[in-house]
Amino acid sequence: MPAIDTNVLVRYLIADDRKQFETAKQFIEEAITNEALFIPVSVSVELEWVLRSLYEVKKAMIITTFNRLLEAREIEFQEESAIEIALSLYADNNADFADCLHIASAQTQGRVPLVTLDRKASRIEGAKLLV
């Protein structure tokens, strides 16, 4: 099962570079006919950041995009249950996706609370402000 990098996903999802879009599309379509694609957790974090920061994709669309990827049986996420929890936290809170994923990862491992010095992140259930 090949792993896929953020730039391949971005080119496929955004299609802002025709040649790279076609390359990414061909790879993805060929790969999923034979086996699933693997998305490392670090790629999930970077994908959200790139979509939000560089392409100014709205939070609701980012969540929809992730949910569609999660629903695709040809795609396997590292820490998939943590990604699902993080998306729920992200939807319900004014916090960064990365912070939501940190908390969700801690929760799925039974390691809560996540102690933090980040006041915004500490407002999420499962986190505790270290002050």
Short mmCIF file of N, CA and C in Angstrom, two decimals:
data_model
loop_
_atom_site.label_atom_id
_atom_site.label_comp_id
_atom_site.label_asym_id
_atom_site.label_seq_id
_atom_site.Cartn_x
_atom_site.Cartn_y
_atom_site.Cartn_z
N MET A 1 0.85 -1.18 0.00
CA MET A 1 0.00 0.00 0.00
C MET A 1 0.89 1.24 0.00
N PRO A 2 0.83 2.03 -1.07
CA PRO A 2 1.65 3.23 -1.10
C PRO A 2 1.07 4.33 -0.20
N ALA A 3 1.97 5.10 0.37
CA ALA A 3 1.56 6.29 1.12
C ALA A 3 1.55 7.46 0.15
N ILE A 4 0.75 8.45 0.47
CA ILE A 4 0.60 9.59 -0.42
C ILE A 4 0.99 10.87 0.33
N ASP A 5 1.73 11.74 -0.34
CA ASP A 5 2.19 12.98 0.27
C ASP A 5 1.15 14.09 0.08
N THR A 6 1.28 15.10 0.90
CA THR A 6 0.35 16.23 0.87
C THR A 6 0.26 16.86 -0.51
N ASN A 7 1.40 17.08 -1.16
CA ASN A 7 1.38 17.78 -2.44
C ASN A 7 0.59 17.01 -3.51
N VAL A 8 0.61 15.70 -3.46
CA VAL A 8 -0.17 14.90 -4.41
C VAL A 8 -1.67 15.10 -4.13
N LEU A 9 -2.06 15.04 -2.87
CA LEU A 9 -3.46 15.27 -2.51
C LEU A 9 -3.93 16.67 -2.88
N VAL A 10 -3.10 17.66 -2.60
CA VAL A 10 -3.47 19.05 -2.91
C VAL A 10 -3.65 19.23 -4.41
N ARG A 11 -2.71 18.73 -5.20
CA ARG A 11 -2.83 18.86 -6.66
C ARG A 11 -4.11 18.19 -7.14
N TYR A 12 -4.43 17.03 -6.58
CA TYR A 12 -5.64 16.30 -6.97
C TYR A 12 -6.91 17.03 -6.55
N LEU A 13 -6.91 17.56 -5.34
CA LEU A 13 -8.11 18.22 -4.81
C LEU A 13 -8.32 19.61 -5.38
N ILE A 14 -7.25 20.37 -5.55
CA ILE A 14 -7.36 21.77 -5.98
C ILE A 14 -7.28 21.91 -7.50
N ALA A 15 -6.49 21.07 -8.14
CA ALA A 15 -6.34 21.08 -9.60
C ALA A 15 -5.93 22.45 -10.14
N ASP A 16 -5.00 23.09 -9.45
CA ASP A 16 -4.55 24.42 -9.87
C ASP A 16 -3.36 24.36 -10.83
N ASP A 17 -2.79 23.21 -10.99
CA ASP A 17 -1.70 22.99 -11.94
C ASP A 17 -2.12 21.79 -12.80
N ARG A 18 -2.51 22.06 -14.02
CA ARG A 18 -3.12 21.03 -14.88
C ARG A 18 -2.23 19.79 -15.03
N LYS A 19 -0.94 20.01 -15.29
CA LYS A 19 -0.04 18.88 -15.49
C LYS A 19 0.09 18.05 -14.21
N GLN A 20 0.31 18.72 -13.08
CA GLN A 20 0.44 17.99 -11.82
C GLN A 20 -0.88 17.34 -11.41
N PHE A 21 -2.01 18.00 -11.71
CA PHE A 21 -3.31 17.39 -11.44
C PHE A 21 -3.45 16.08 -12.21
N GLU A 22 -3.12 16.10 -13.50
CA GLU A 22 -3.23 14.89 -14.32
C GLU A 22 -2.31 13.79 -13.81
N THR A 23 -1.10 14.17 -13.40
CA THR A 23 -0.15 13.19 -12.86
C THR A 23 -0.70 12.58 -11.57
N ALA A 24 -1.19 13.43 -10.67
CA ALA A 24 -1.74 12.96 -9.39
C ALA A 24 -2.98 12.10 -9.63
N LYS A 25 -3.85 12.54 -10.52
CA LYS A 25 -5.08 11.80 -10.82
C LYS A 25 -4.76 10.42 -11.39
N GLN A 26 -3.83 10.36 -12.33
CA GLN A 26 -3.46 9.08 -12.92
C GLN A 26 -2.89 8.14 -11.86
N PHE A 27 -2.01 8.66 -11.01
CA PHE A 27 -1.43 7.82 -9.96
C PHE A 27 -2.51 7.30 -9.03
N ILE A 28 -3.37 8.20 -8.55
CA ILE A 28 -4.40 7.81 -7.59
C ILE A 28 -5.35 6.79 -8.20
N GLU A 29 -5.81 7.04 -9.42
CA GLU A 29 -6.74 6.11 -10.07
C GLU A 29 -6.12 4.74 -10.30
N GLU A 30 -4.85 4.71 -10.70
CA GLU A 30 -4.17 3.42 -10.90
C GLU A 30 -3.93 2.72 -9.57
N ALA A 31 -3.53 3.48 -8.57
CA ALA A 31 -3.21 2.89 -7.26
C ALA A 31 -4.45 2.28 -6.62
N ILE A 32 -5.58 2.97 -6.68
CA ILE A 32 -6.76 2.46 -5.98
C ILE A 32 -7.42 1.28 -6.68
N THR A 33 -7.04 1.01 -7.91
CA THR A 33 -7.57 -0.20 -8.55
C THR A 33 -6.88 -1.45 -8.00
N ASN A 34 -5.69 -1.28 -7.47
CA ASN A 34 -4.92 -2.42 -6.96
C ASN A 34 -4.92 -2.53 -5.44
N GLU A 35 -4.92 -1.40 -4.77
CA GLU A 35 -4.84 -1.40 -3.32
C GLU A 35 -5.22 -0.03 -2.77
N ALA A 36 -5.30 0.05 -1.47
CA ALA A 36 -5.65 1.32 -0.83
C ALA A 36 -4.44 2.25 -0.79
N LEU A 37 -4.73 3.52 -0.65
CA LEU A 37 -3.69 4.53 -0.43
C LEU A 37 -3.64 4.84 1.06
N PHE A 38 -2.46 5.10 1.56
CA PHE A 38 -2.26 5.37 2.98
C PHE A 38 -1.93 6.85 3.16
N ILE A 39 -2.64 7.50 4.07
CA ILE A 39 -2.37 8.91 4.38
C ILE A 39 -1.80 8.98 5.79
N PRO A 40 -0.50 9.30 5.91
CA PRO A 40 0.10 9.45 7.24
C PRO A 40 -0.55 10.60 8.01
N VAL A 41 -0.52 10.51 9.32
CA VAL A 41 -1.15 11.54 10.15
C VAL A 41 -0.50 12.90 9.91
N SER A 42 0.79 12.93 9.66
CA SER A 42 1.47 14.20 9.39
C SER A 42 0.96 14.84 8.10
N VAL A 43 0.58 14.02 7.13
CA VAL A 43 0.00 14.53 5.89
C VAL A 43 -1.38 15.12 6.16
N SER A 44 -2.14 14.51 7.05
CA SER A 44 -3.45 15.06 7.42
C SER A 44 -3.32 16.46 8.00
N VAL A 45 -2.35 16.62 8.89
CA VAL A 45 -2.13 17.94 9.52
C VAL A 45 -1.72 18.96 8.46
N GLU A 46 -0.78 18.56 7.62
CA GLU A 46 -0.29 19.49 6.59
C GLU A 46 -1.37 19.81 5.57
N LEU A 47 -2.19 18.83 5.21
CA LEU A 47 -3.25 19.05 4.24
C LEU A 47 -4.22 20.12 4.73
N GLU A 48 -4.64 20.02 5.98
CA GLU A 48 -5.54 21.04 6.53
C GLU A 48 -4.88 22.40 6.48
N TRP A 49 -3.61 22.48 6.87
CA TRP A 49 -2.89 23.76 6.91
C TRP A 49 -2.78 24.36 5.51
N VAL A 50 -2.41 23.55 4.53
CA VAL A 50 -2.26 24.04 3.16
C VAL A 50 -3.60 24.53 2.61
N LEU A 51 -4.65 23.74 2.80
CA LEU A 51 -5.97 24.15 2.29
C LEU A 51 -6.43 25.46 2.94
N ARG A 52 -6.25 25.57 4.25
CA ARG A 52 -6.70 26.76 4.98
C ARG A 52 -5.81 27.97 4.72
N SER A 53 -4.51 27.78 4.83
CA SER A 53 -3.58 28.91 4.79
C SER A 53 -3.22 29.37 3.39
N LEU A 54 -2.93 28.44 2.52
CA LEU A 54 -2.47 28.81 1.18
C LEU A 54 -3.61 28.99 0.18
N TYR A 55 -4.66 28.18 0.32
CA TYR A 55 -5.76 28.23 -0.64
C TYR A 55 -7.02 28.88 -0.06
N GLU A 56 -6.96 29.28 1.20
CA GLU A 56 -8.06 29.97 1.87
C GLU A 56 -9.39 29.20 1.78
N VAL A 57 -9.29 27.89 1.87
CA VAL A 57 -10.49 27.05 1.88
C VAL A 57 -11.15 27.20 3.25
N LYS A 58 -12.44 27.38 3.25
CA LYS A 58 -13.18 27.57 4.50
C LYS A 58 -13.22 26.28 5.32
N LYS A 59 -13.33 26.46 6.61
CA LYS A 59 -13.33 25.35 7.56
C LYS A 59 -14.37 24.29 7.19
N ALA A 60 -15.58 24.70 6.87
CA ALA A 60 -16.64 23.74 6.53
C ALA A 60 -16.26 22.88 5.33
N MET A 61 -15.62 23.49 4.33
CA MET A 61 -15.22 22.73 3.15
C MET A 61 -14.05 21.80 3.46
N ILE A 62 -13.16 22.23 4.34
CA ILE A 62 -12.06 21.36 4.76
C ILE A 62 -12.62 20.12 5.45
N ILE A 63 -13.57 20.32 6.34
CA ILE A 63 -14.19 19.20 7.05
C ILE A 63 -14.90 18.27 6.06
N THR A 64 -15.62 18.84 5.11
CA THR A 64 -16.30 18.04 4.09
C THR A 64 -15.29 17.23 3.27
N THR A 65 -14.19 17.87 2.91
CA THR A 65 -13.15 17.19 2.13
C THR A 65 -12.58 16.02 2.90
N PHE A 66 -12.24 16.24 4.16
CA PHE A 66 -11.72 15.15 4.98
C PHE A 66 -12.74 14.03 5.13
N ASN A 67 -14.00 14.39 5.35
CA ASN A 67 -15.03 13.36 5.50
C ASN A 67 -15.18 12.52 4.24
N ARG A 68 -15.08 13.15 3.09
CA ARG A 68 -15.16 12.40 1.83
C ARG A 68 -13.97 11.45 1.69
N LEU A 69 -12.80 11.92 2.06
CA LEU A 69 -11.62 11.05 2.02
C LEU A 69 -11.76 9.89 3.00
N LEU A 70 -12.29 10.19 4.18
CA LEU A 70 -12.49 9.14 5.19
C LEU A 70 -13.50 8.09 4.72
N GLU A 71 -14.49 8.51 3.97
CA GLU A 71 -15.53 7.60 3.48
C GLU A 71 -15.04 6.71 2.34
N ALA A 72 -14.00 7.13 1.66
CA ALA A 72 -13.49 6.35 0.53
C ALA A 72 -12.81 5.09 1.03
N ARG A 73 -13.31 3.95 0.62
CA ARG A 73 -12.73 2.69 1.12
C ARG A 73 -11.36 2.44 0.53
N GLU A 74 -10.99 3.19 -0.50
CA GLU A 74 -9.67 3.02 -1.12
C GLU A 74 -8.59 3.82 -0.40
N ILE A 75 -8.97 4.53 0.64
CA ILE A 75 -8.03 5.37 1.38
C ILE A 75 -8.01 4.94 2.84
N GLU A 76 -6.83 4.79 3.37
CA GLU A 76 -6.65 4.45 4.79
C GLU A 76 -5.83 5.55 5.46
N PHE A 77 -6.37 6.10 6.51
CA PHE A 77 -5.68 7.13 7.28
C PHE A 77 -4.94 6.50 8.45
N GLN A 78 -3.74 6.98 8.70
CA GLN A 78 -3.07 6.64 9.95
C GLN A 78 -3.86 7.32 11.06
N GLU A 79 -4.10 6.62 12.14
CA GLU A 79 -4.88 7.13 13.27
C GLU A 79 -6.26 7.63 12.81
N GLU A 80 -6.93 6.81 12.04
CA GLU A 80 -8.22 7.21 11.45
C GLU A 80 -9.24 7.63 12.51
N SER A 81 -9.34 6.90 13.61
CA SER A 81 -10.31 7.28 14.64
C SER A 81 -9.95 8.62 15.26
N ALA A 82 -8.67 8.90 15.42
CA ALA A 82 -8.25 10.20 15.95
C ALA A 82 -8.57 11.31 14.96
N ILE A 83 -8.41 11.05 13.67
CA ILE A 83 -8.76 12.04 12.64
C ILE A 83 -10.25 12.35 12.72
N GLU A 84 -11.08 11.33 12.86
CA GLU A 84 -12.53 11.54 12.95
C GLU A 84 -12.90 12.37 14.17
N ILE A 85 -12.30 12.05 15.32
CA ILE A 85 -12.55 12.82 16.54
C ILE A 85 -12.06 14.24 16.37
N ALA A 86 -10.88 14.40 15.79
CA ALA A 86 -10.31 15.74 15.58
C ALA A 86 -11.21 16.59 14.69
N LEU A 87 -11.78 16.00 13.66
CA LEU A 87 -12.68 16.75 12.78
C LEU A 87 -13.91 17.22 13.54
N SER A 88 -14.42 16.38 14.42
CA SER A 88 -15.57 16.76 15.24
C SER A 88 -15.20 17.91 16.18
N LEU A 89 -14.04 17.80 16.82
CA LEU A 89 -13.58 18.88 17.71
C LEU A 89 -13.35 20.16 16.92
N TYR A 90 -12.76 20.03 15.75
CA TYR A 90 -12.47 21.17 14.88
C TYR A 90 -13.76 21.87 14.46
N ALA A 91 -14.78 21.09 14.16
CA ALA A 91 -16.07 21.65 13.75
C ALA A 91 -16.75 22.40 14.89
N ASP A 92 -16.57 21.91 16.11
CA ASP A 92 -17.29 22.45 17.26
C ASP A 92 -16.54 23.50 18.07
N ASN A 93 -15.28 23.75 17.72
CA ASN A 93 -14.46 24.66 18.52
C ASN A 93 -13.72 25.65 17.64
N ASN A 94 -13.29 26.72 18.26
CA ASN A 94 -12.47 27.72 17.57
C ASN A 94 -11.01 27.40 17.86
N ALA A 95 -10.56 26.26 17.36
CA ALA A 95 -9.20 25.81 17.62
C ALA A 95 -8.57 25.32 16.33
N ASP A 96 -7.26 25.27 16.33
CA ASP A 96 -6.54 24.76 15.17
C ASP A 96 -6.77 23.26 15.02
N PHE A 97 -6.80 22.80 13.78
CA PHE A 97 -6.97 21.38 13.53
C PHE A 97 -5.85 20.58 14.18
N ALA A 98 -4.63 21.09 14.12
CA ALA A 98 -3.50 20.37 14.72
C ALA A 98 -3.73 20.16 16.21
N ASP A 99 -4.20 21.19 16.91
CA ASP A 99 -4.48 21.05 18.34
C ASP A 99 -5.60 20.03 18.58
N CYS A 100 -6.61 20.08 17.74
CA CYS A 100 -7.70 19.10 17.86
C CYS A 100 -7.18 17.68 17.66
N LEU A 101 -6.26 17.52 16.72
CA LEU A 101 -5.70 16.20 16.47
C LEU A 101 -4.81 15.74 17.63
N HIS A 102 -4.06 16.67 18.22
CA HIS A 102 -3.25 16.31 19.39
C HIS A 102 -4.16 15.76 20.50
N ILE A 103 -5.24 16.46 20.75
CA ILE A 103 -6.18 16.05 21.81
C ILE A 103 -6.83 14.72 21.44
N ALA A 104 -7.27 14.60 20.20
CA ALA A 104 -7.92 13.36 19.75
C ALA A 104 -6.97 12.17 19.84
N SER A 105 -5.72 12.37 19.47
CA SER A 105 -4.73 11.28 19.56
C SER A 105 -4.52 10.87 21.00
N ALA A 106 -4.45 11.85 21.89
CA ALA A 106 -4.31 11.53 23.32
C ALA A 106 -5.54 10.76 23.81
N GLN A 107 -6.73 11.19 23.38
CA GLN A 107 -7.96 10.51 23.80
C GLN A 107 -7.99 9.06 23.32
N THR A 108 -7.63 8.83 22.06
CA THR A 108 -7.70 7.46 21.54
C THR A 108 -6.68 6.54 22.21
N GLN A 109 -5.66 7.12 22.81
CA GLN A 109 -4.66 6.33 23.54
C GLN A 109 -4.94 6.29 25.04
N GLY A 110 -6.05 6.92 25.46
CA GLY A 110 -6.39 6.95 26.88
C GLY A 110 -5.42 7.79 27.70
N ARG A 111 -4.86 8.81 27.08
CA ARG A 111 -3.85 9.65 27.73
C ARG A 111 -4.36 11.09 27.87
N VAL A 112 -5.41 11.25 28.61
CA VAL A 112 -5.98 12.59 28.81
C VAL A 112 -5.85 12.99 30.27
N PRO A 113 -5.78 14.26 30.53
CA PRO A 113 -5.87 15.35 29.58
C PRO A 113 -4.56 15.58 28.85
N LEU A 114 -4.66 16.28 27.74
CA LEU A 114 -3.48 16.79 27.06
C LEU A 114 -3.17 18.12 27.72
N VAL A 115 -2.04 18.23 28.36
CA VAL A 115 -1.69 19.49 29.01
C VAL A 115 -1.05 20.41 27.99
N THR A 116 -1.41 21.68 28.06
CA THR A 116 -0.96 22.64 27.07
C THR A 116 -0.82 24.02 27.70
N LEU A 117 -0.02 24.84 27.07
CA LEU A 117 0.08 26.25 27.44
C LEU A 117 -0.73 27.12 26.48
N ASP A 118 -1.39 26.50 25.54
CA ASP A 118 -2.20 27.18 24.53
C ASP A 118 -3.61 27.38 25.09
N ARG A 119 -3.95 28.62 25.39
CA ARG A 119 -5.26 28.91 26.01
C ARG A 119 -6.42 28.48 25.11
N LYS A 120 -6.29 28.74 23.82
CA LYS A 120 -7.37 28.38 22.90
C LYS A 120 -7.57 26.86 22.87
N ALA A 121 -6.49 26.13 22.79
CA ALA A 121 -6.58 24.66 22.77
C ALA A 121 -7.10 24.12 24.09
N SER A 122 -6.77 24.80 25.18
CA SER A 122 -7.18 24.30 26.50
C SER A 122 -8.68 24.36 26.72
N ARG A 123 -9.39 25.08 25.88
CA ARG A 123 -10.85 25.18 26.01
C ARG A 123 -11.57 23.95 25.46
N ILE A 124 -10.83 23.10 24.77
CA ILE A 124 -11.42 21.90 24.19
C ILE A 124 -11.45 20.80 25.24
N GLU A 125 -12.57 20.09 25.30
CA GLU A 125 -12.67 18.97 26.22
C GLU A 125 -11.56 17.96 25.92
N GLY A 126 -10.85 17.57 26.96
CA GLY A 126 -9.73 16.65 26.79
C GLY A 126 -8.39 17.34 26.92
N ALA A 127 -8.42 18.67 27.04
CA ALA A 127 -7.19 19.44 27.21
C ALA A 127 -7.24 20.18 28.54
N LYS A 128 -6.07 20.49 29.06
CA LYS A 128 -5.99 21.21 30.33
C LYS A 128 -4.87 22.24 30.23
N LEU A 129 -5.20 23.47 30.61
CA LEU A 129 -4.22 24.55 30.61
C LEU A 129 -3.22 24.34 31.73
N LEU A 130 -1.96 24.37 31.42
CA LEU A 130 -0.90 24.15 32.38
C LEU A 130 -0.43 25.49 32.93
N VAL A 131 -1.24 26.06 33.79
CA VAL A 131 -0.89 27.33 34.44
C VAL A 131 -1.49 27.36 35.83
#
